[in-house]
Amino acid sequence: MDVNKIKILPSDLNREILVPLGTKWDFLDRSDAIKQEQQNILKQVIGTPPNYELSRFSHVANPNGSSELTYQFFFSPEISGPWENSYLSKFTDNQVRYYSNQFGKSFFKLDFYDSMDPKTQKNYLTVILPTSNSALIEESQCREYFFTFEEIGDRPSTLQYTNCCGEEVEVQGQGASGGFPATTARICVRIGGDVRFVRYFVNQVGQLVAQSLLVDLAQGTGQYDIFLIGDCTCNGDLPTVDSSSAPLVTPTFFLDHFGRQEGFYLHWYEDRNLLGIETFYMSAKFFNAAIGQYVKFINTPQTDYTNFYRIPNKDYYYIVNLNYSNKTYEIISTQTDSPTSVITWAEYINPPLD
């Protein structure tokens, strides 16, 4: 092997020694350059992997600062209405109160499409609202009383009140004083409701005059006796004691960050360019487990249309706009073209088969 031979001899003089070392750096960091080139080749061959990560979109803040979102569903027993925010046109009172299988396994289904055209639209997202998350009804509290009154006038007296069902009731006395025993009645009235005792007598000129007395439900008088029995509810024709009844719910859903969250958030791709979707069109259905069928909804009752069965296609939807920057969504009414946080749906009743 040939190498440079340098001989250094001892001397008292300072000398400069030139050592011939290479100064070319072509081979430094060569491994890093190879890795970088491999990555570039892989990107050209298979491309950049898509970002399939999901983000959680919440409802945009309302003008009052809250983000609460409300869904209200209205059912009707027939095309002429009325549309009521109640399950009782589809289920019995007991089925709703005690969550029978027919009611408990029913649910609302919100579908989010990429367009309103039923021929070409695709359903990209679905939200389920179970009946178990329905809002409780603050039922009017009623009290049942046992009422006794005797006849003291010139014709039978009457007891007049509005019962717990909201019906006007009049209890007719059994006869004139001394002719019959006292009249008794069990009455169920709303708390704070008026009960009036009406007696009749003939005045000095021979005219029959009615005297109406407001009944003090806390105590009786010389003209009547009254005793509190307990709580009662409207159940058929007669009031019954029902203080232990389970609560009743209504097809309304109050959703928020801090309350019911199921159905409040939309989970969607965080990459705006993955599918290029920034607007959804939301429709609603109800699955009735009692009959195993779906019911469709529109955003206004059918009685608002000239032809009950010719509904504009846009009225089956609400518009949902996504904001990828702050991860929120806004719901627009197709009726008013303005944002809303209270989403109302009315049952669509199909035309008769005959």
Short mmCIF file of N, CA and C in Angstrom, two decimals, residues 97-225:
data_model
loop_
_atom_site.label_atom_id
_atom_site.label_comp_id
_atom_site.label_asym_id
_atom_site.label_seq_id
_atom_site.Cartn_x
_atom_site.Cartn_y
_atom_site.Cartn_z
N ARG A 97 -96.19 5.79 31.00
CA ARG A 97 -95.73 6.01 32.38
C ARG A 97 -94.78 4.92 32.84
N TYR A 98 -95.04 3.67 32.46
CA TYR A 98 -94.26 2.56 33.00
C TYR A 98 -93.33 1.94 31.96
N TYR A 99 -93.10 2.64 30.85
CA TYR A 99 -92.13 2.24 29.83
C TYR A 99 -92.29 0.77 29.44
N SER A 100 -93.46 0.44 28.95
CA SER A 100 -93.68 -0.90 28.42
C SER A 100 -92.75 -1.12 27.23
N ASN A 101 -92.61 -2.38 26.82
CA ASN A 101 -91.74 -2.68 25.68
C ASN A 101 -92.19 -1.94 24.43
N GLN A 102 -93.51 -1.80 24.25
CA GLN A 102 -94.01 -1.10 23.06
C GLN A 102 -93.52 0.34 23.02
N PHE A 103 -93.46 0.97 24.19
CA PHE A 103 -93.02 2.37 24.25
C PHE A 103 -91.51 2.48 24.44
N GLY A 104 -90.95 1.70 25.35
CA GLY A 104 -89.53 1.82 25.67
C GLY A 104 -88.61 1.49 24.52
N LYS A 105 -89.06 0.63 23.59
CA LYS A 105 -88.22 0.25 22.45
C LYS A 105 -88.49 1.11 21.22
N SER A 106 -89.33 2.10 21.36
CA SER A 106 -89.57 3.05 20.27
C SER A 106 -88.51 4.15 20.34
N PHE A 107 -88.28 4.82 19.21
CA PHE A 107 -87.25 5.86 19.19
C PHE A 107 -87.46 6.78 17.99
N PHE A 108 -86.84 7.96 18.09
CA PHE A 108 -86.81 8.92 16.98
C PHE A 108 -85.47 8.77 16.26
N LYS A 109 -85.50 8.93 14.95
CA LYS A 109 -84.32 8.74 14.11
C LYS A 109 -84.12 9.98 13.25
N LEU A 110 -82.98 10.65 13.43
CA LEU A 110 -82.62 11.83 12.65
C LEU A 110 -81.56 11.43 11.64
N ASP A 111 -81.86 11.61 10.36
CA ASP A 111 -80.92 11.26 9.29
C ASP A 111 -80.38 12.53 8.66
N PHE A 112 -79.07 12.51 8.37
CA PHE A 112 -78.39 13.67 7.81
C PHE A 112 -77.90 13.31 6.40
N TYR A 113 -78.50 13.97 5.40
CA TYR A 113 -78.21 13.68 4.00
C TYR A 113 -77.34 14.78 3.39
N ASP A 114 -76.77 14.46 2.23
CA ASP A 114 -75.94 15.44 1.53
C ASP A 114 -76.76 16.31 0.59
N SER A 115 -78.03 16.01 0.40
CA SER A 115 -78.89 16.84 -0.45
C SER A 115 -80.36 16.55 -0.11
N MET A 116 -81.25 17.37 -0.67
CA MET A 116 -82.68 17.16 -0.47
C MET A 116 -83.30 16.29 -1.56
N ASP A 117 -82.53 15.92 -2.54
CA ASP A 117 -83.05 15.15 -3.67
C ASP A 117 -83.14 13.67 -3.27
N PRO A 118 -84.34 13.13 -3.08
CA PRO A 118 -84.46 11.74 -2.64
C PRO A 118 -83.91 10.73 -3.65
N LYS A 119 -83.71 11.14 -4.90
CA LYS A 119 -83.22 10.21 -5.91
C LYS A 119 -81.71 10.03 -5.84
N THR A 120 -81.00 11.06 -5.40
CA THR A 120 -79.53 10.99 -5.42
C THR A 120 -78.90 11.13 -4.05
N GLN A 121 -79.66 11.49 -3.03
CA GLN A 121 -79.08 11.78 -1.71
C GLN A 121 -78.48 10.54 -1.07
N LYS A 122 -77.48 10.78 -0.21
CA LYS A 122 -76.85 9.73 0.58
C LYS A 122 -76.95 10.10 2.05
N ASN A 123 -77.24 9.10 2.85
CA ASN A 123 -77.33 9.31 4.30
C ASN A 123 -75.95 9.07 4.91
N TYR A 124 -75.34 10.14 5.43
CA TYR A 124 -73.99 10.05 5.96
C TYR A 124 -73.96 9.94 7.48
N LEU A 125 -75.04 10.31 8.14
CA LEU A 125 -75.01 10.39 9.60
C LEU A 125 -76.40 10.14 10.14
N THR A 126 -76.49 9.44 11.27
CA THR A 126 -77.78 9.17 11.92
C THR A 126 -77.65 9.40 13.42
N VAL A 127 -78.65 10.06 13.99
CA VAL A 127 -78.72 10.29 15.44
C VAL A 127 -80.01 9.67 15.96
N ILE A 128 -79.90 8.91 17.04
CA ILE A 128 -81.06 8.26 17.65
C ILE A 128 -81.43 8.99 18.94
N LEU A 129 -82.72 9.32 19.08
CA LEU A 129 -83.25 9.91 20.31
C LEU A 129 -84.19 8.89 20.94
N PRO A 130 -83.76 8.18 21.98
CA PRO A 130 -84.63 7.17 22.60
C PRO A 130 -85.74 7.81 23.43
N THR A 131 -86.86 7.13 23.51
CA THR A 131 -87.97 7.68 24.29
C THR A 131 -87.62 7.82 25.77
N SER A 132 -86.62 7.08 26.24
CA SER A 132 -86.22 7.17 27.64
C SER A 132 -85.63 8.53 27.99
N ASN A 133 -85.23 9.31 26.99
CA ASN A 133 -84.68 10.64 27.23
C ASN A 133 -85.72 11.75 27.07
N SER A 134 -86.99 11.37 26.94
CA SER A 134 -88.05 12.36 26.78
C SER A 134 -88.20 13.21 28.04
N ALA A 135 -88.68 14.43 27.84
CA ALA A 135 -88.85 15.35 28.96
C ALA A 135 -90.06 14.96 29.80
N LEU A 136 -89.95 15.17 31.10
CA LEU A 136 -91.05 14.90 32.01
C LEU A 136 -92.10 16.00 31.91
N ILE A 137 -93.35 15.62 32.04
CA ILE A 137 -94.45 16.59 32.07
C ILE A 137 -94.70 17.00 33.51
N GLU A 138 -94.74 18.30 33.72
CA GLU A 138 -95.13 18.80 35.04
C GLU A 138 -96.67 18.78 35.10
N GLU A 139 -97.20 17.65 35.54
CA GLU A 139 -98.65 17.48 35.54
C GLU A 139 -99.31 18.38 36.59
N SER A 140 -100.50 18.87 36.24
CA SER A 140 -101.25 19.68 37.18
C SER A 140 -101.66 18.84 38.38
N GLN A 141 -101.34 19.30 39.56
CA GLN A 141 -101.69 18.58 40.77
C GLN A 141 -103.16 18.82 41.11
N CYS A 142 -103.84 17.75 41.45
CA CYS A 142 -105.26 17.83 41.78
C CYS A 142 -105.50 17.20 43.15
N ARG A 143 -106.58 17.62 43.78
CA ARG A 143 -106.97 17.10 45.09
C ARG A 143 -108.40 16.58 45.03
N GLU A 144 -108.63 15.50 45.76
CA GLU A 144 -109.96 14.91 45.82
C GLU A 144 -110.59 15.21 47.17
N TYR A 145 -111.87 15.61 47.13
CA TYR A 145 -112.60 15.97 48.35
C TYR A 145 -113.90 15.18 48.41
N PHE A 146 -114.35 14.94 49.64
CA PHE A 146 -115.68 14.37 49.88
C PHE A 146 -116.57 15.50 50.37
N PHE A 147 -117.60 15.77 49.57
CA PHE A 147 -118.45 16.95 49.80
C PHE A 147 -119.85 16.50 50.19
N THR A 148 -120.42 17.11 51.24
CA THR A 148 -121.78 16.82 51.70
C THR A 148 -122.54 18.13 51.86
N PHE A 149 -123.73 18.19 51.27
CA PHE A 149 -124.54 19.40 51.48
C PHE A 149 -126.02 19.01 51.58
N GLU A 150 -126.71 19.77 52.39
CA GLU A 150 -128.14 19.57 52.58
C GLU A 150 -128.91 20.63 51.82
N GLU A 151 -130.18 20.32 51.54
CA GLU A 151 -131.02 21.25 50.80
C GLU A 151 -131.61 22.28 51.77
N ILE A 152 -131.32 23.55 51.50
CA ILE A 152 -131.81 24.59 52.40
C ILE A 152 -132.63 25.64 51.65
N GLY A 153 -132.80 25.45 50.36
CA GLY A 153 -133.50 26.45 49.57
C GLY A 153 -134.86 25.97 49.11
N ASP A 154 -135.41 26.70 48.14
CA ASP A 154 -136.73 26.40 47.60
C ASP A 154 -136.67 25.44 46.42
N ARG A 155 -135.48 25.08 45.97
CA ARG A 155 -135.31 24.06 44.94
C ARG A 155 -133.93 23.43 45.16
N PRO A 156 -133.64 22.27 44.54
CA PRO A 156 -132.37 21.58 44.81
C PRO A 156 -131.16 22.47 44.54
N SER A 157 -130.20 22.43 45.46
CA SER A 157 -128.95 23.16 45.28
C SER A 157 -128.03 22.40 44.33
N THR A 158 -126.98 23.08 43.85
CA THR A 158 -126.02 22.45 42.95
C THR A 158 -124.61 22.79 43.40
N LEU A 159 -123.69 21.92 42.98
CA LEU A 159 -122.28 22.12 43.23
C LEU A 159 -121.61 22.23 41.85
N GLN A 160 -120.90 23.32 41.59
CA GLN A 160 -120.33 23.56 40.28
C GLN A 160 -118.80 23.72 40.40
N TYR A 161 -118.06 23.02 39.51
CA TYR A 161 -116.60 23.10 39.55
C TYR A 161 -116.03 22.57 38.23
N THR A 162 -114.75 22.81 38.03
CA THR A 162 -114.01 22.26 36.89
C THR A 162 -113.14 21.13 37.41
N ASN A 163 -113.34 19.93 36.88
CA ASN A 163 -112.60 18.79 37.42
C ASN A 163 -111.16 18.75 36.90
N CYS A 164 -110.43 17.74 37.32
CA CYS A 164 -109.01 17.64 36.97
C CYS A 164 -108.80 17.40 35.48
N CYS A 165 -109.82 16.93 34.79
CA CYS A 165 -109.73 16.71 33.34
C CYS A 165 -110.01 17.99 32.56
N GLY A 166 -110.35 19.10 33.27
CA GLY A 166 -110.68 20.34 32.60
C GLY A 166 -112.12 20.44 32.18
N GLU A 167 -113.00 19.55 32.67
CA GLU A 167 -114.41 19.54 32.28
C GLU A 167 -115.25 20.27 33.33
N GLU A 168 -116.25 21.00 32.84
CA GLU A 168 -117.19 21.67 33.74
C GLU A 168 -118.18 20.64 34.28
N VAL A 169 -118.32 20.58 35.61
CA VAL A 169 -119.17 19.57 36.25
C VAL A 169 -120.18 20.28 37.16
N GLU A 170 -121.39 19.76 37.13
CA GLU A 170 -122.43 20.27 38.04
C GLU A 170 -123.08 19.08 38.73
N VAL A 171 -123.04 19.08 40.07
CA VAL A 171 -123.65 18.03 40.87
C VAL A 171 -124.99 18.55 41.37
N GLN A 172 -126.06 17.87 40.96
CA GLN A 172 -127.41 18.30 41.31
C GLN A 172 -127.81 17.73 42.66
N GLY A 173 -128.37 18.59 43.53
CA GLY A 173 -128.86 18.12 44.82
C GLY A 173 -130.05 17.19 44.66
N GLN A 174 -130.35 16.47 45.73
CA GLN A 174 -131.36 15.43 45.64
C GLN A 174 -132.78 15.92 45.93
N GLY A 175 -132.95 17.14 46.39
CA GLY A 175 -134.31 17.61 46.62
C GLY A 175 -134.37 18.73 47.63
N ALA A 176 -135.59 19.11 48.00
CA ALA A 176 -135.78 20.21 48.94
C ALA A 176 -135.47 19.77 50.35
N SER A 177 -135.32 20.73 51.22
CA SER A 177 -134.95 20.46 52.61
C SER A 177 -136.01 19.60 53.28
N GLY A 178 -135.54 18.54 53.92
CA GLY A 178 -136.45 17.66 54.64
C GLY A 178 -137.04 16.58 53.79
N GLY A 179 -136.98 16.71 52.47
CA GLY A 179 -137.58 15.72 51.60
C GLY A 179 -136.68 14.54 51.29
N PHE A 180 -135.35 14.77 51.26
CA PHE A 180 -134.40 13.73 50.90
C PHE A 180 -133.20 13.82 51.85
N PRO A 181 -132.41 12.76 51.91
CA PRO A 181 -131.18 12.86 52.71
C PRO A 181 -130.18 13.79 52.04
N ALA A 182 -129.09 14.09 52.75
CA ALA A 182 -128.07 15.00 52.23
C ALA A 182 -127.44 14.44 50.96
N THR A 183 -127.00 15.36 50.11
CA THR A 183 -126.32 14.98 48.86
C THR A 183 -124.82 14.84 49.13
N THR A 184 -124.23 13.76 48.64
CA THR A 184 -122.79 13.56 48.80
C THR A 184 -122.14 13.43 47.43
N ALA A 185 -120.90 13.86 47.35
CA ALA A 185 -120.18 13.79 46.08
C ALA A 185 -118.68 13.76 46.35
N ARG A 186 -117.98 12.97 45.53
CA ARG A 186 -116.51 12.99 45.54
C ARG A 186 -116.08 13.81 44.35
N ILE A 187 -115.31 14.86 44.58
CA ILE A 187 -114.91 15.76 43.50
C ILE A 187 -113.38 15.82 43.43
N CYS A 188 -112.88 15.89 42.21
CA CYS A 188 -111.44 15.99 41.97
C CYS A 188 -111.20 17.30 41.22
N VAL A 189 -110.53 18.23 41.87
CA VAL A 189 -110.34 19.57 41.30
C VAL A 189 -108.85 19.92 41.30
N ARG A 190 -108.50 20.82 40.39
CA ARG A 190 -107.12 21.30 40.34
C ARG A 190 -106.83 22.18 41.55
N ILE A 191 -105.61 22.13 42.00
CA ILE A 191 -105.21 22.97 43.13
C ILE A 191 -105.37 24.43 42.71
N GLY A 192 -106.08 25.19 43.52
CA GLY A 192 -106.34 26.58 43.21
C GLY A 192 -107.59 26.80 42.40
N GLY A 193 -108.25 25.72 41.96
CA GLY A 193 -109.48 25.86 41.20
C GLY A 193 -110.66 26.23 42.08
N ASP A 194 -111.64 26.89 41.49
CA ASP A 194 -112.83 27.34 42.23
C ASP A 194 -113.89 26.25 42.26
N VAL A 195 -114.53 26.11 43.41
CA VAL A 195 -115.71 25.27 43.58
C VAL A 195 -116.81 26.17 44.13
N ARG A 196 -117.98 26.13 43.50
CA ARG A 196 -119.06 27.01 43.93
C ARG A 196 -120.28 26.19 44.34
N PHE A 197 -120.87 26.60 45.45
CA PHE A 197 -122.11 26.01 45.96
C PHE A 197 -123.24 26.99 45.65
N VAL A 198 -124.21 26.53 44.85
CA VAL A 198 -125.29 27.40 44.40
C VAL A 198 -126.60 26.94 45.04
N ARG A 199 -127.25 27.84 45.76
CA ARG A 199 -128.57 27.52 46.32
C ARG A 199 -129.60 28.49 45.74
N TYR A 200 -130.84 28.08 45.73
CA TYR A 200 -131.91 28.85 45.08
C TYR A 200 -133.00 29.15 46.10
N PHE A 201 -133.57 30.35 45.96
CA PHE A 201 -134.70 30.72 46.83
C PHE A 201 -135.58 31.72 46.07
N VAL A 202 -136.81 31.83 46.53
CA VAL A 202 -137.78 32.75 45.92
C VAL A 202 -137.79 34.04 46.73
N ASN A 203 -137.60 35.17 46.05
CA ASN A 203 -137.57 36.46 46.76
C ASN A 203 -138.98 36.95 47.06
N GLN A 204 -139.04 38.15 47.56
CA GLN A 204 -140.32 38.70 48.04
C GLN A 204 -141.30 38.95 46.90
N VAL A 205 -140.80 39.11 45.69
CA VAL A 205 -141.72 39.37 44.57
C VAL A 205 -142.00 38.09 43.79
N GLY A 206 -141.55 36.95 44.33
CA GLY A 206 -141.88 35.67 43.71
C GLY A 206 -140.92 35.20 42.65
N GLN A 207 -139.74 35.84 42.55
CA GLN A 207 -138.76 35.44 41.55
C GLN A 207 -137.76 34.44 42.16
N LEU A 208 -137.37 33.44 41.34
CA LEU A 208 -136.39 32.47 41.77
C LEU A 208 -135.00 33.07 41.60
N VAL A 209 -134.24 33.15 42.67
CA VAL A 209 -132.93 33.78 42.67
C VAL A 209 -131.88 32.75 43.05
N ALA A 210 -130.76 32.78 42.35
CA ALA A 210 -129.64 31.88 42.66
C ALA A 210 -128.58 32.63 43.45
N GLN A 211 -128.10 32.02 44.51
CA GLN A 211 -127.02 32.58 45.32
C GLN A 211 -125.81 31.67 45.21
N SER A 212 -124.70 32.21 44.67
CA SER A 212 -123.49 31.42 44.44
C SER A 212 -122.46 31.73 45.52
N LEU A 213 -122.03 30.68 46.21
CA LEU A 213 -121.06 30.83 47.29
C LEU A 213 -119.76 30.14 46.89
N LEU A 214 -118.62 30.83 47.05
CA LEU A 214 -117.31 30.23 46.79
C LEU A 214 -116.97 29.31 47.95
N VAL A 215 -116.73 28.05 47.65
CA VAL A 215 -116.48 27.04 48.67
C VAL A 215 -115.05 27.18 49.20
N ASP A 216 -114.95 27.21 50.52
CA ASP A 216 -113.64 27.19 51.17
C ASP A 216 -113.24 25.72 51.32
N LEU A 217 -112.29 25.26 50.48
CA LEU A 217 -111.92 23.85 50.48
C LEU A 217 -111.17 23.44 51.74
N ALA A 218 -110.78 24.41 52.55
CA ALA A 218 -110.05 24.09 53.77
C ALA A 218 -110.98 23.74 54.93
N GLN A 219 -112.22 24.16 54.86
CA GLN A 219 -113.13 23.89 55.96
C GLN A 219 -114.58 23.97 55.49
N GLY A 220 -115.48 23.30 56.22
CA GLY A 220 -116.90 23.33 55.90
C GLY A 220 -117.59 24.51 56.55
N THR A 221 -118.87 24.61 56.29
CA THR A 221 -119.70 25.65 56.90
C THR A 221 -120.98 24.99 57.39
N GLY A 222 -121.91 25.82 57.83
CA GLY A 222 -123.19 25.29 58.25
C GLY A 222 -124.02 24.77 57.09
N GLN A 223 -123.65 25.11 55.86
CA GLN A 223 -124.42 24.71 54.70
C GLN A 223 -123.85 23.48 54.00
N TYR A 224 -122.59 23.17 54.26
CA TYR A 224 -121.98 21.99 53.65
C TYR A 224 -120.79 21.54 54.50
N ASP A 225 -120.43 20.29 54.31
CA ASP A 225 -119.21 19.74 54.93
C ASP A 225 -118.28 19.28 53.82
#
